[in-house]
Amino acid sequence: ALVSSVTVLGRNRDQLPARAQLAVEILGDQVEHLRSLVLDLLEMSRMESGVDTAQLEAVEVGALVERLIRSRPTAQPELRIGDLPGPVLLDARRIERVVANLLDNADAYAGGAVAVTVAGRAGVLELIVDDAGPGVALAEREAIFERLHRGEAARRSSHRGSGLGLALASELLRVQG
């Protein structure tokens, strides 16, 4: 209901006074943040309860990642595709979510992604998002994957993350093995 109401207000924004337009913009941002937070929590809850299991299918990972990168409104990082054994058995929707979360984090906290590498090695799919930032401090490298943890870069940033994005990405990958 909130999303629908804000959408209607946004469509008629030009008919509103300047202060009301600003209020609609702020409200829209807040509703989107809340919607995203609720969806992340629901996704994690479904995985933990075992209700939502991985939907594995043969996926051309390089093509999937390329499509995701090209669809982003921000600057597009270089895509590097290493040795891949062909289609990989995985849950495409969840891998898309993982890649989107990693790219969003790079945009919000590290100056944006500059390169994405996809490769396979010894039966393991490797996905690397290289960004323009200084990297994550050694002391934080495990903590940033815990729920509600916001790393030092996030605490310094004006971006209002929830501390769930990397925890969700980690869980999405864990469910797929």
mmCIF file of C-alpha atoms in Angstrom:
data_model
loop_
_atom_site.group_PDB
_atom_site.id
_atom_site.type_symbol
_atom_site.label_atom_id
_atom_site.label_comp_id
_atom_site.label_asym_id
_atom_site.label_seq_id
_atom_site.Cartn_x
_atom_site.Cartn_y
_atom_site.Cartn_z
ATOM 1 C CA ALA A 1 0.000 0.000 0.000
ATOM 2 C CA LEU A 2 2.831 2.387 0.835
ATOM 3 C CA VAL A 3 4.651 1.690 -2.433
ATOM 4 C CA SER A 4 1.441 2.168 -4.442
ATOM 5 C CA SER A 5 0.550 5.393 -2.652
ATOM 6 C CA VAL A 6 4.015 6.866 -3.132
ATOM 7 C CA THR A 7 3.940 5.845 -6.804
ATOM 8 C CA VAL A 8 0.644 7.692 -7.310
ATOM 9 C CA LEU A 9 2.005 10.760 -5.516
ATOM 10 C CA GLY A 10 5.164 10.607 -7.617
ATOM 11 C CA ARG A 11 3.179 10.541 -10.862
ATOM 12 C CA ASN A 12 1.331 13.697 -9.802
ATOM 13 C CA ARG A 13 4.391 15.340 -8.269
ATOM 14 C CA ASP A 14 4.367 18.302 -10.691
ATOM 15 C CA GLN A 15 0.947 19.341 -9.397
ATOM 16 C CA LEU A 16 2.232 19.684 -5.838
ATOM 17 C CA PRO A 17 3.872 22.697 -4.169
ATOM 18 C CA ALA A 18 7.688 22.597 -3.999
ATOM 19 C CA ARG A 19 7.778 21.585 -0.304
ATOM 20 C CA ALA A 20 5.299 18.770 -0.914
ATOM 21 C CA GLN A 21 7.379 17.579 -3.882
ATOM 22 C CA LEU A 22 10.417 17.338 -1.619
ATOM 23 C CA ALA A 23 8.342 15.479 0.994
ATOM 24 C CA VAL A 24 7.165 12.994 -1.656
ATOM 25 C CA GLU A 25 10.760 12.420 -2.774
ATOM 26 C CA ILE A 26 11.922 11.792 0.814
ATOM 27 C CA LEU A 27 8.926 9.562 1.486
ATOM 28 C CA GLY A 28 9.643 7.592 -1.681
ATOM 29 C CA ASP A 29 13.255 7.032 -0.622
ATOM 30 C CA GLN A 30 12.179 5.910 2.852
ATOM 31 C CA VAL A 31 9.500 3.553 1.517
ATOM 32 C CA GLU A 32 11.981 2.007 -0.933
ATOM 33 C CA HIS A 33 14.488 1.499 1.893
ATOM 34 C CA LEU A 34 11.797 -0.152 4.035
ATOM 35 C CA ARG A 35 10.614 -2.336 1.126
ATOM 36 C CA SER A 36 14.160 -3.501 0.460
ATOM 37 C CA LEU A 37 14.757 -4.250 4.136
ATOM 38 C CA VAL A 38 11.538 -6.280 4.426
ATOM 39 C CA LEU A 39 12.329 -8.265 1.263
ATOM 40 C CA ASP A 40 15.838 -9.078 2.539
ATOM 41 C CA LEU A 41 14.478 -10.219 5.906
ATOM 42 C CA LEU A 42 11.784 -12.346 4.262
ATOM 43 C CA GLU A 43 14.349 -13.954 1.953
ATOM 44 C CA MET A 44 16.613 -14.818 4.881
ATOM 45 C CA SER A 45 13.700 -16.157 6.911
ATOM 46 C CA ARG A 46 12.521 -18.421 4.070
ATOM 47 C CA MET A 47 16.017 -19.828 3.592
ATOM 48 C CA GLU A 48 16.527 -20.458 7.318
ATOM 49 C CA SER A 49 13.183 -22.217 7.671
ATOM 50 C CA GLY A 50 13.894 -24.415 4.649
ATOM 51 C CA VAL A 51 10.699 -23.241 2.947
ATOM 52 C CA ASP A 52 12.560 -21.726 0.014
ATOM 53 C CA THR A 53 15.132 -24.086 -1.451
ATOM 54 C CA ALA A 54 17.502 -23.399 -4.324
ATOM 55 C CA GLN A 55 16.009 -23.771 -7.814
ATOM 56 C CA LEU A 56 19.030 -25.150 -9.625
ATOM 57 C CA GLU A 57 19.336 -24.871 -13.394
ATOM 58 C CA ALA A 58 22.137 -24.851 -15.969
ATOM 59 C CA VAL A 59 23.251 -21.214 -16.289
ATOM 60 C CA GLU A 60 25.854 -19.531 -18.506
ATOM 61 C CA VAL A 61 27.298 -17.473 -15.650
ATOM 62 C CA GLY A 62 29.359 -15.136 -17.828
ATOM 63 C CA ALA A 63 26.270 -14.154 -19.849
ATOM 64 C CA LEU A 64 24.195 -13.728 -16.678
ATOM 65 C CA VAL A 65 26.764 -11.416 -15.078
ATOM 66 C CA GLU A 66 27.231 -9.469 -18.313
ATOM 67 C CA ARG A 67 23.466 -8.872 -18.567
ATOM 68 C CA LEU A 68 23.360 -7.659 -14.951
ATOM 69 C CA ILE A 69 26.285 -5.302 -15.445
ATOM 70 C CA ARG A 70 24.823 -3.828 -18.653
ATOM 71 C CA SER A 71 21.433 -3.235 -17.017
ATOM 72 C CA ARG A 72 22.852 -1.070 -14.224
ATOM 73 C CA PRO A 73 22.338 2.693 -14.375
ATOM 74 C CA THR A 74 25.790 3.356 -12.886
ATOM 75 C CA ALA A 75 29.143 3.157 -14.642
ATOM 76 C CA GLN A 76 29.680 -0.322 -15.987
ATOM 77 C CA PRO A 77 32.752 -2.206 -14.792
ATOM 78 C CA GLU A 78 34.947 -4.234 -17.098
ATOM 79 C CA LEU A 79 33.824 -7.867 -17.304
ATOM 80 C CA ARG A 80 36.572 -10.490 -17.253
ATOM 81 C CA ILE A 81 35.527 -14.047 -17.983
ATOM 82 C CA GLY A 82 38.083 -16.722 -17.164
ATOM 83 C CA ASP A 83 37.891 -20.437 -17.681
ATOM 84 C CA LEU A 84 34.365 -21.677 -17.176
ATOM 85 C CA PRO A 85 33.279 -25.256 -17.783
ATOM 86 C CA GLY A 86 30.181 -24.157 -19.706
ATOM 87 C CA PRO A 87 26.799 -23.931 -18.007
ATOM 88 C CA VAL A 88 26.948 -24.151 -14.211
ATOM 89 C CA LEU A 89 24.197 -25.683 -12.094
ATOM 90 C CA LEU A 90 22.937 -22.917 -9.790
ATOM 91 C CA ASP A 91 19.953 -20.774 -8.821
ATOM 92 C CA ALA A 92 20.061 -17.902 -11.336
ATOM 93 C CA ARG A 93 17.749 -15.615 -9.337
ATOM 94 C CA ARG A 94 19.899 -15.946 -6.267
ATOM 95 C CA ILE A 95 23.165 -15.450 -8.122
ATOM 96 C CA GLU A 96 21.690 -12.307 -9.688
ATOM 97 C CA ARG A 97 20.854 -11.066 -6.188
ATOM 98 C CA VAL A 98 24.387 -11.797 -4.959
ATOM 99 C CA VAL A 99 25.992 -9.947 -7.893
ATOM 100 C CA ALA A 100 23.582 -7.015 -7.496
ATOM 101 C CA ASN A 101 24.366 -6.774 -3.763
ATOM 102 C CA LEU A 102 28.112 -6.814 -4.407
ATOM 103 C CA LEU A 103 27.842 -4.164 -7.130
ATOM 104 C CA ASP A 104 25.544 -2.025 -4.959
ATOM 105 C CA ASN A 105 28.065 -2.192 -2.116
ATOM 106 C CA ALA A 106 30.886 -1.209 -4.455
ATOM 107 C CA ASP A 107 28.820 1.777 -5.640
ATOM 108 C CA ALA A 108 27.743 2.858 -2.155
ATOM 109 C CA TYR A 109 30.954 2.389 -0.202
ATOM 110 C CA ALA A 110 33.948 1.964 -2.490
ATOM 111 C CA GLY A 111 33.809 4.369 -5.419
ATOM 112 C CA GLY A 112 32.070 1.886 -7.713
ATOM 113 C CA ALA A 113 33.017 -1.413 -9.294
ATOM 114 C CA VAL A 114 35.838 -1.221 -11.832
ATOM 115 C CA ALA A 115 35.968 -4.889 -12.848
ATOM 116 C CA VAL A 116 34.016 -8.100 -12.347
ATOM 117 C CA THR A 117 35.788 -11.401 -12.875
ATOM 118 C CA VAL A 118 33.954 -14.688 -13.335
ATOM 119 C CA ALA A 119 35.979 -17.900 -13.453
ATOM 120 C CA GLY A 120 35.834 -21.533 -12.462
ATOM 121 C CA ARG A 121 38.517 -23.416 -10.638
ATOM 122 C CA ALA A 122 38.526 -26.963 -9.208
ATOM 123 C CA GLY A 123 34.725 -27.215 -9.281
ATOM 124 C CA VAL A 124 34.256 -23.826 -7.631
ATOM 125 C CA LEU A 125 32.709 -20.782 -9.238
ATOM 126 C CA GLU A 126 34.726 -17.664 -8.464
ATOM 127 C CA LEU A 127 33.181 -14.211 -8.694
ATOM 128 C CA ILE A 128 35.332 -11.186 -7.904
ATOM 129 C CA VAL A 129 34.058 -7.609 -7.780
ATOM 130 C CA ASP A 130 37.011 -5.219 -7.810
ATOM 131 C CA ASP A 131 36.146 -1.683 -6.759
ATOM 132 C CA ALA A 132 37.842 1.701 -6.605
ATOM 133 C CA GLY A 133 37.995 1.742 -2.801
ATOM 134 C CA PRO A 134 40.829 0.951 -0.398
ATOM 135 C CA GLY A 135 39.470 -2.511 0.449
ATOM 136 C CA VAL A 136 38.039 -3.917 3.641
ATOM 137 C CA ALA A 137 40.241 -3.841 6.709
ATOM 138 C CA LEU A 138 41.502 -7.287 7.694
ATOM 139 C CA ALA A 139 39.755 -7.006 11.058
ATOM 140 C CA GLU A 140 36.376 -6.533 9.324
ATOM 141 C CA ARG A 141 36.586 -9.133 6.568
ATOM 142 C CA GLU A 142 34.470 -11.713 8.352
ATOM 143 C CA ALA A 143 32.271 -9.335 10.345
ATOM 144 C CA ILE A 144 30.888 -7.604 7.238
ATOM 145 C CA PHE A 145 29.055 -10.839 6.369
ATOM 146 C CA GLU A 146 27.206 -10.863 9.708
ATOM 147 C CA ARG A 147 23.668 -9.542 9.883
ATOM 148 C CA LEU A 148 23.271 -5.879 10.731
ATOM 149 C CA HIS A 149 27.017 -5.270 10.721
ATOM 150 C CA ARG A 150 27.996 -2.100 8.940
ATOM 151 C CA GLY A 151 31.671 -1.789 8.157
ATOM 152 C CA GLU A 152 33.773 1.304 8.674
ATOM 153 C CA ALA A 153 33.158 2.522 5.116
ATOM 154 C CA ALA A 154 29.402 2.172 5.655
ATOM 155 C CA ARG A 155 29.519 4.122 8.897
ATOM 156 C CA ARG A 156 31.374 6.959 7.126
ATOM 157 C CA SER A 157 29.028 6.916 4.139
ATOM 158 C CA SER A 158 25.803 8.856 3.703
ATOM 159 C CA HIS A 159 24.297 5.688 2.186
ATOM 160 C CA ARG A 160 21.719 4.176 4.520
ATOM 161 C CA GLY A 161 22.420 0.489 4.258
ATOM 162 C CA SER A 162 20.777 -1.972 6.625
ATOM 163 C CA GLY A 163 23.757 -4.237 7.199
ATOM 164 C CA LEU A 164 21.895 -7.112 5.541
ATOM 165 C CA GLY A 165 23.185 -7.055 1.945
ATOM 166 C CA LEU A 166 26.402 -9.018 2.417
ATOM 167 C CA ALA A 167 24.826 -11.309 5.043
ATOM 168 C CA LEU A 168 22.096 -12.124 2.530
ATOM 169 C CA ALA A 169 24.630 -12.649 -0.265
ATOM 170 C CA SER A 170 26.590 -15.037 1.944
ATOM 171 C CA GLU A 171 23.436 -16.968 2.855
ATOM 172 C CA LEU A 172 22.310 -17.144 -0.780
ATOM 173 C CA LEU A 173 25.653 -18.678 -1.708
ATOM 174 C CA ARG A 174 25.640 -21.054 1.263
ATOM 175 C CA VAL A 175 22.216 -22.443 0.278
ATOM 176 C CA GLN A 176 23.605 -23.270 -3.173
ATOM 177 C CA GLY A 177 26.725 -24.917 -1.848
#
